């Protein structure tokens, strides 16, 4: 099984012409709020924590 970062997986989906939900990266709650306002409802917030 291949180990991919999320951005690498999305790049492969794009090549395969698979739909990719709109998204962005926020480093603060304020940035997350601005991104959510830009995208519109519904939105999902996903936490990404690098380990290992």
Short mmCIF file of C-alpha atoms in Angstrom, two decimals:
data_model
loop_
_atom_site.label_atom_id
_atom_site.label_comp_id
_atom_site.label_asym_id
_atom_site.label_seq_id
_atom_site.Cartn_x
_atom_site.Cartn_y
_atom_site.Cartn_z
CA UNK A 1 0.00 0.00 0.00
CA UNK A 2 1.36 3.41 -0.94
CA UNK A 3 1.65 6.13 1.68
CA UNK A 4 0.61 9.49 0.31
CA UNK A 5 0.18 12.89 1.84
CA UNK A 6 -3.24 14.39 1.27
CA UNK A 7 -1.98 16.86 -1.36
CA UNK A 8 -0.33 13.99 -3.27
CA UNK A 9 -3.56 12.01 -3.29
CA UNK A 10 -5.51 15.02 -4.51
CA UNK A 11 -2.99 15.50 -7.33
CA UNK A 12 -3.60 11.90 -8.43
CA UNK A 13 -7.38 12.42 -8.26
CA UNK A 14 -6.99 15.50 -10.46
CA UNK A 15 -5.01 13.51 -13.06
CA UNK A 16 -7.74 10.85 -13.04
CA UNK A 17 -10.37 13.60 -13.45
CA UNK A 18 -12.03 12.66 -10.15
CA UNK A 19 -13.94 15.39 -8.30
CA UNK A 20 -12.06 17.06 -5.46
CA UNK A 21 -13.86 19.15 -2.84
CA UNK A 22 -12.71 22.75 -2.54
CA UNK A 23 -10.40 23.29 0.40
CA UNK A 24 -7.67 25.39 1.92
CA UNK A 25 -5.26 25.42 4.85
CA UNK A 26 -5.81 27.57 7.94
CA UNK A 27 -3.32 28.07 10.73
CA UNK A 28 -5.63 30.04 13.03
CA UNK A 29 -9.35 29.98 13.87
CA UNK A 30 -9.68 33.37 12.17
CA UNK A 31 -8.19 32.01 8.94
CA UNK A 32 -10.55 29.02 9.13
CA UNK A 33 -13.54 31.35 9.51
CA UNK A 34 -12.50 33.41 6.46
CA UNK A 35 -12.01 30.28 4.36
CA UNK A 36 -15.40 28.90 5.44
CA UNK A 37 -17.07 32.19 4.46
CA UNK A 38 -15.34 32.04 1.05
CA UNK A 39 -16.31 28.41 0.38
CA UNK A 40 -19.85 28.64 1.73
CA UNK A 41 -21.93 26.08 3.58
CA UNK A 42 -21.68 23.24 4.31
CA UNK A 43 -18.05 23.09 5.42
CA UNK A 44 -15.97 20.50 7.24
CA UNK A 45 -12.94 21.30 9.36
CA UNK A 46 -10.26 18.63 9.36
CA UNK A 47 -7.30 18.68 11.72
CA UNK A 48 -4.05 17.38 10.30
CA UNK A 49 -1.31 16.48 12.77
CA UNK A 50 2.04 15.23 11.54
CA UNK A 51 3.50 12.47 13.67
CA UNK A 52 6.35 10.03 13.49
#
